């Protein structure tokens, strides 16, 4: 038997203690082992994964984590984790299920191998795991933790996959999200769009105003995937993307050698720009509808 020992790195390369315990996992990664783990989830043996037995429901799903007693308390946004075979499911389950239980997030996974096969080549393809949250903060924390854990465990998907009606996010190639409610709060059928047009995307902006407000005069902050733990999931963000320096007159922003640029007022900048009070800037996109990051100058 092999123990869970994932210890994901922070975005600045330092190692950190995982936010979940060490539990037993099955090997080798074969379909037989996957079926054994699947059968174990709904029994007392689920304790080996650090969780209570999963709850089978109609529709061939197994529910884990806190029971959902009030649908209105669940955020309309939900996450999907991709797996397209039982061997693939096993690889992901051994990482995701203990973590989701440690984080206390309601979630579900397939209850049988036939269900995964039935999803193939349909709008359900790849949706082997669904994660529910109660707030945007919880959504972002869960996504960031899952992405780090999957990457640290070597579970990055080798191909570019797509879930119909979902939007991809993260670096593992396995995480997707969508909004499943309509304007009246009812379940929204999959129309191929990941959200209603008039709904803001919680991942469109990454605000660090509080960090910038604490930046002393004469100090600078590097923004990018390599230098921040706040979660920059887009591959369009360079590891060292932008530099922000606190000066007496305000915040001076400049490109730190990024691949996709820094934008102020919709214009790509080639030289440092002193932001006016309340002015914003973006990383990797000058189009406000696709802005990956916006900061407000104090």
Coordinates of C-alpha atoms in Angstrom, one line a residue:
X1 CA 0.0 0.0 0.0
X2 CA 1.1 3.5 -0.7
X3 CA 0.3 6.6 1.3
X4 CA -0.9 9.9 0.0
X5 CA 2.1 12.3 0.2
X6 CA 1.4 15.1 -2.1
X7 CA 3.0 18.3 -0.9
X8 CA 2.2 21.0 -3.5
X9 CA 4.6 23.9 -4.0
X10 CA 3.5 27.5 -3.6
X11 CA 3.7 29.7 -6.7
X12 CA 7.0 31.0 -5.6
X13 CA 8.5 27.6 -5.5
X14 CA 8.6 27.0 -1.8
X15 CA 7.2 23.8 -0.4
X16 CA 4.2 24.0 2.0
X17 CA 2.4 21.5 4.2
X18 CA -0.7 20.1 2.3
X19 CA -4.1 21.2 3.6
X20 CA -5.1 17.6 4.0
X21 CA -4.0 14.5 5.9
X22 CA -2.1 11.4 4.7
X23 CA -4.3 8.5 3.8
X24 CA -4.0 5.0 2.3
X25 CA -4.5 4.6 -1.5
X26 CA -4.7 1.7 -3.8
X27 CA -2.2 0.7 -6.4
X28 CA -1.5 -0.2 -9.1
X29 CA -3.5 2.3 -11.2
X30 CA -5.6 -0.3 -13.0
X31 CA -9.3 -0.5 -13.8
X32 CA -9.6 -3.3 -11.2
X33 CA -8.1 -1.0 -8.5
X34 CA -10.5 1.8 -9.6
X35 CA -13.5 -0.5 -9.2
X36 CA -12.3 -1.6 -5.8
X37 CA -11.9 2.0 -4.7
X38 CA -15.3 2.9 -6.1
X39 CA -16.9 0.0 -4.2
X40 CA -15.1 1.1 -1.0
X41 CA -16.5 4.6 -1.1
X42 CA -20.0 3.7 0.0
X43 CA -18.8 1.4 2.9
X44 CA -17.1 2.0 6.2
X45 CA -13.8 1.4 4.4
X46 CA -14.1 5.0 3.2
X47 CA -12.4 5.9 6.4
X48 CA -9.2 4.9 4.7
X49 CA -9.6 8.1 2.7
X50 CA -10.4 10.1 5.8
X51 CA -14.1 10.4 5.1
X52 CA -17.5 9.1 6.0
X53 CA -19.1 6.6 3.6
X54 CA -20.4 8.2 0.4
X55 CA -24.1 8.4 -0.1
X56 CA -25.6 6.7 -3.2
X57 CA -28.4 8.6 -4.9
X58 CA -30.7 8.2 -7.9
X59 CA -28.8 8.9 -11.1
X60 CA -25.8 6.7 -10.3
X61 CA -24.0 9.4 -8.3
X62 CA -22.1 9.0 -5.0
X63 CA -22.2 12.1 -2.8
X64 CA -19.4 13.0 -0.3
X65 CA -18.7 15.8 2.1
X66 CA -21.4 17.7 4.0
X67 CA -24.9 16.9 2.9
X68 CA -26.7 19.5 0.9
X69 CA -29.8 20.3 2.9
X70 CA -30.6 23.7 1.4
X71 CA -30.1 24.2 -2.3
X72 CA -30.5 27.9 -1.9
X73 CA -27.3 27.9 0.2
X74 CA -25.3 26.4 -2.6
X75 CA -23.5 28.8 -5.0
X76 CA -24.7 28.7 -8.6
X77 CA -21.1 28.2 -9.7
X78 CA -19.8 24.7 -9.6
X79 CA -16.6 22.9 -10.5
X80 CA -16.0 19.8 -12.7
X81 CA -13.0 17.6 -12.6
X82 CA -12.2 15.7 -15.8
X83 CA -11.6 11.9 -16.0
X84 CA -12.4 9.9 -19.1
X85 CA -11.6 6.3 -18.1
X86 CA -11.6 4.3 -14.9
X87 CA -7.8 4.2 -14.7
X88 CA -7.9 8.0 -15.2
X89 CA -10.7 8.3 -12.6
X90 CA -8.6 6.4 -10.1
X91 CA -5.6 8.7 -10.6
X92 CA -7.7 11.8 -10.0
X93 CA -9.8 10.3 -7.2
X94 CA -6.8 9.4 -5.1
X95 CA -5.8 13.1 -5.1
X96 CA -9.2 14.9 -5.2
X97 CA -11.4 12.9 -2.8
X98 CA -9.3 13.2 0.4
X99 CA -8.7 16.9 -0.4
X100 CA -12.3 17.6 -0.9
X101 CA -13.2 15.9 2.3
X102 CA -10.5 17.8 4.2
X103 CA -11.8 21.1 2.8
X104 CA -15.4 20.1 3.7
X105 CA -16.8 20.7 0.3
X106 CA -19.9 18.9 -0.9
X107 CA -19.1 16.9 -4.0
X108 CA -20.2 13.9 -6.1
X109 CA -18.6 11.3 -8.3
X110 CA -19.7 8.5 -10.5
X111 CA -21.2 5.4 -8.8
X112 CA -20.3 2.9 -11.5
X113 CA -18.0 2.4 -14.5
X114 CA -20.9 2.2 -16.9
X115 CA -21.9 5.8 -16.0
X116 CA -18.5 7.1 -17.1
X117 CA -18.7 5.2 -20.3
X118 CA -22.2 6.5 -21.0
X119 CA -20.9 10.1 -20.6
X120 CA -18.5 9.6 -23.5
X121 CA -19.3 11.8 -26.6
X122 CA -22.1 13.7 -24.8
X123 CA -22.5 17.0 -23.0
X124 CA -21.6 15.1 -19.9
X125 CA -18.3 13.8 -21.2
X126 CA -15.5 14.1 -18.6
X127 CA -17.7 15.2 -15.7
X128 CA -16.5 12.5 -13.4
X129 CA -16.5 14.8 -10.3
X130 CA -18.7 17.8 -9.4
X131 CA -17.8 20.1 -6.6
X132 CA -20.2 22.5 -4.9
X133 CA -19.5 25.6 -2.7
X134 CA -21.3 28.2 -0.7
X135 CA -19.3 31.3 -1.6
X136 CA -17.0 32.7 -4.3
X137 CA -14.1 32.7 -1.7
X138 CA -14.7 29.0 -1.1
X139 CA -14.9 28.3 -4.8
X140 CA -11.6 30.0 -5.4
X141 CA -9.9 28.3 -2.5
X142 CA -11.1 24.9 -3.6
X143 CA -10.1 25.4 -7.2
X144 CA -6.6 26.6 -6.3
X145 CA -6.1 23.7 -3.8
X146 CA -7.3 21.1 -6.3
X147 CA -5.1 22.5 -9.1
X148 CA -2.0 22.5 -7.0
X149 CA -2.6 19.0 -5.7
X150 CA -3.3 17.6 -9.1
X151 CA -0.2 19.2 -10.6
X152 CA 2.0 18.0 -7.6
X153 CA 0.7 14.5 -8.0
X154 CA 1.6 14.4 -11.7
X155 CA -2.1 14.3 -12.7
X156 CA -1.9 16.9 -15.4
X157 CA -4.0 15.8 -18.4
X158 CA -1.8 15.1 -21.4
X159 CA -4.3 16.4 -23.9
X160 CA -6.4 19.5 -24.4
X161 CA -9.9 18.4 -23.4
X162 CA -13.2 20.3 -23.3
X163 CA -16.4 20.0 -21.4
X164 CA -19.4 21.3 -23.3
X165 CA -20.9 24.3 -21.6
X166 CA -18.0 24.7 -19.2
X167 CA -15.0 27.0 -19.1
X168 CA -11.5 25.5 -18.5
X169 CA -9.4 27.0 -15.7
X170 CA -6.1 26.1 -14.0
X171 CA -2.9 24.4 -15.1
X172 CA -3.8 20.7 -14.6
X173 CA -6.0 20.6 -17.7
X174 CA -8.7 18.9 -15.6
X175 CA -10.7 21.7 -14.0
X176 CA -13.8 23.4 -15.4
X177 CA -16.5 25.6 -14.1
X178 CA -20.0 26.8 -15.0
X179 CA -23.0 28.5 -13.6
X180 CA -26.1 26.3 -13.4
X181 CA -28.9 28.6 -12.4
X182 CA -31.0 31.0 -14.5
X183 CA -32.1 34.5 -13.5
X184 CA -35.0 33.0 -11.4
X185 CA -32.6 30.6 -9.5
X186 CA -33.9 27.5 -11.3
X187 CA -31.6 24.9 -12.8
X188 CA -30.3 26.1 -16.1
X189 CA -30.2 23.6 -19.0
X190 CA -26.8 23.2 -20.7
X191 CA -27.1 25.6 -23.7
X192 CA -23.4 25.5 -24.5
X193 CA -22.6 28.7 -22.6
X194 CA -20.8 28.4 -19.2
X195 CA -22.8 31.3 -17.7
X196 CA -25.7 33.7 -18.5
X197 CA -24.4 36.7 -20.5
X198 CA -25.3 39.3 -17.8
X199 CA -23.5 37.4 -15.0
X200 CA -20.0 38.5 -13.9
X201 CA -17.4 35.8 -14.0
X202 CA -15.8 35.4 -10.5
X203 CA -12.4 34.5 -12.1
X204 CA -12.3 37.5 -14.5
X205 CA -10.7 39.7 -11.9
X206 CA -8.0 39.1 -9.3
X207 CA -8.1 42.0 -6.8
X208 CA -5.0 42.7 -4.6
X209 CA -5.9 46.2 -3.5
X210 CA -5.4 45.2 0.1
X211 CA -1.8 44.0 -0.6
X212 CA -1.0 47.2 -2.6
X213 CA -2.4 49.4 0.1
X214 CA 0.1 48.0 2.5
X215 CA 3.1 48.4 0.1
X216 CA 5.4 51.0 1.7
X217 CA 6.9 53.9 -0.4
X218 CA 10.0 52.7 -2.2
X219 CA 9.0 49.0 -2.2
X220 CA 7.7 47.0 -5.2
X221 CA 5.6 43.9 -5.8
X222 CA 6.1 41.4 -8.6
X223 CA 2.9 40.0 -10.1
X224 CA 2.8 36.7 -11.9
X225 CA 2.3 33.0 -11.5
X226 CA 5.8 32.5 -10.0
X227 CA 5.6 35.2 -7.4
X228 CA 2.1 35.1 -5.9
X229 CA 0.1 32.7 -3.8
X230 CA -3.2 34.4 -4.6
X231 CA -4.0 32.2 -7.6
X232 CA -3.3 33.2 -11.2
X233 CA -4.6 30.2 -13.1
X234 CA -4.4 31.5 -16.7
X235 CA -1.6 30.2 -18.8
X236 CA -1.6 33.7 -20.4
X237 CA -0.1 35.1 -17.2
X238 CA 3.7 34.9 -17.2
X239 CA 5.6 33.7 -14.2
X240 CA 7.1 37.1 -13.8
X241 CA 4.5 39.4 -15.5
X242 CA 4.4 42.9 -14.0
X243 CA 6.2 45.1 -11.5
X244 CA 4.3 47.6 -9.3
X245 CA 6.3 50.1 -7.3
X246 CA 4.9 52.4 -4.6
X247 CA 6.2 55.9 -5.1
X248 CA 5.3 59.1 -3.3
X249 CA 3.1 60.1 -6.2
X250 CA 1.3 56.8 -6.4
X251 CA 1.7 53.3 -8.0
X252 CA 4.2 52.9 -10.9
X253 CA 3.3 49.9 -13.1
X254 CA 5.6 48.3 -15.7
X255 CA 6.0 45.1 -17.7
X256 CA 8.4 42.7 -16.1
X257 CA 9.2 40.8 -19.4
X258 CA 5.8 39.1 -19.9
X259 CA 4.8 37.2 -23.0
X260 CA 1.3 38.9 -23.3
X261 CA 1.8 42.4 -22.0
X262 CA 0.5 44.8 -19.4
X263 CA -2.4 47.2 -20.3
X264 CA -3.5 50.5 -18.9
X265 CA -6.7 52.1 -20.0
X266 CA -7.0 49.5 -22.8
X267 CA -3.5 50.4 -24.2
X268 CA -0.5 48.1 -24.2
X269 CA 2.4 49.8 -22.3
X270 CA 6.0 49.7 -23.3
X271 CA 7.3 52.0 -20.6
X272 CA 6.4 52.4 -16.9
X273 CA 3.1 54.2 -16.2
X274 CA 2.1 56.1 -13.0
X275 CA -1.5 55.2 -12.3
X276 CA -3.9 57.9 -11.5
X277 CA -6.1 57.5 -8.4
X278 CA -8.7 54.8 -9.1
X279 CA -7.2 53.8 -12.4
X280 CA -6.9 50.1 -13.3
X281 CA -4.5 48.0 -15.2
X282 CA -4.7 44.5 -16.7
X283 CA -2.4 41.6 -17.4
X284 CA -2.4 39.8 -20.7
X285 CA -5.4 41.5 -22.3
X286 CA -6.5 45.0 -23.1
X287 CA -10.1 43.9 -23.9
X288 CA -12.2 44.6 -20.8
X289 CA -14.4 41.6 -21.6
X290 CA -11.4 39.3 -21.3
X291 CA -9.4 41.0 -18.6
X292 CA -7.6 38.5 -16.5
X293 CA -6.6 40.8 -13.8
X294 CA -7.6 44.3 -12.7
X295 CA -6.1 46.4 -9.9
X296 CA -7.4 49.7 -8.6
X297 CA -4.8 52.2 -7.6
X298 CA -5.3 53.5 -4.1

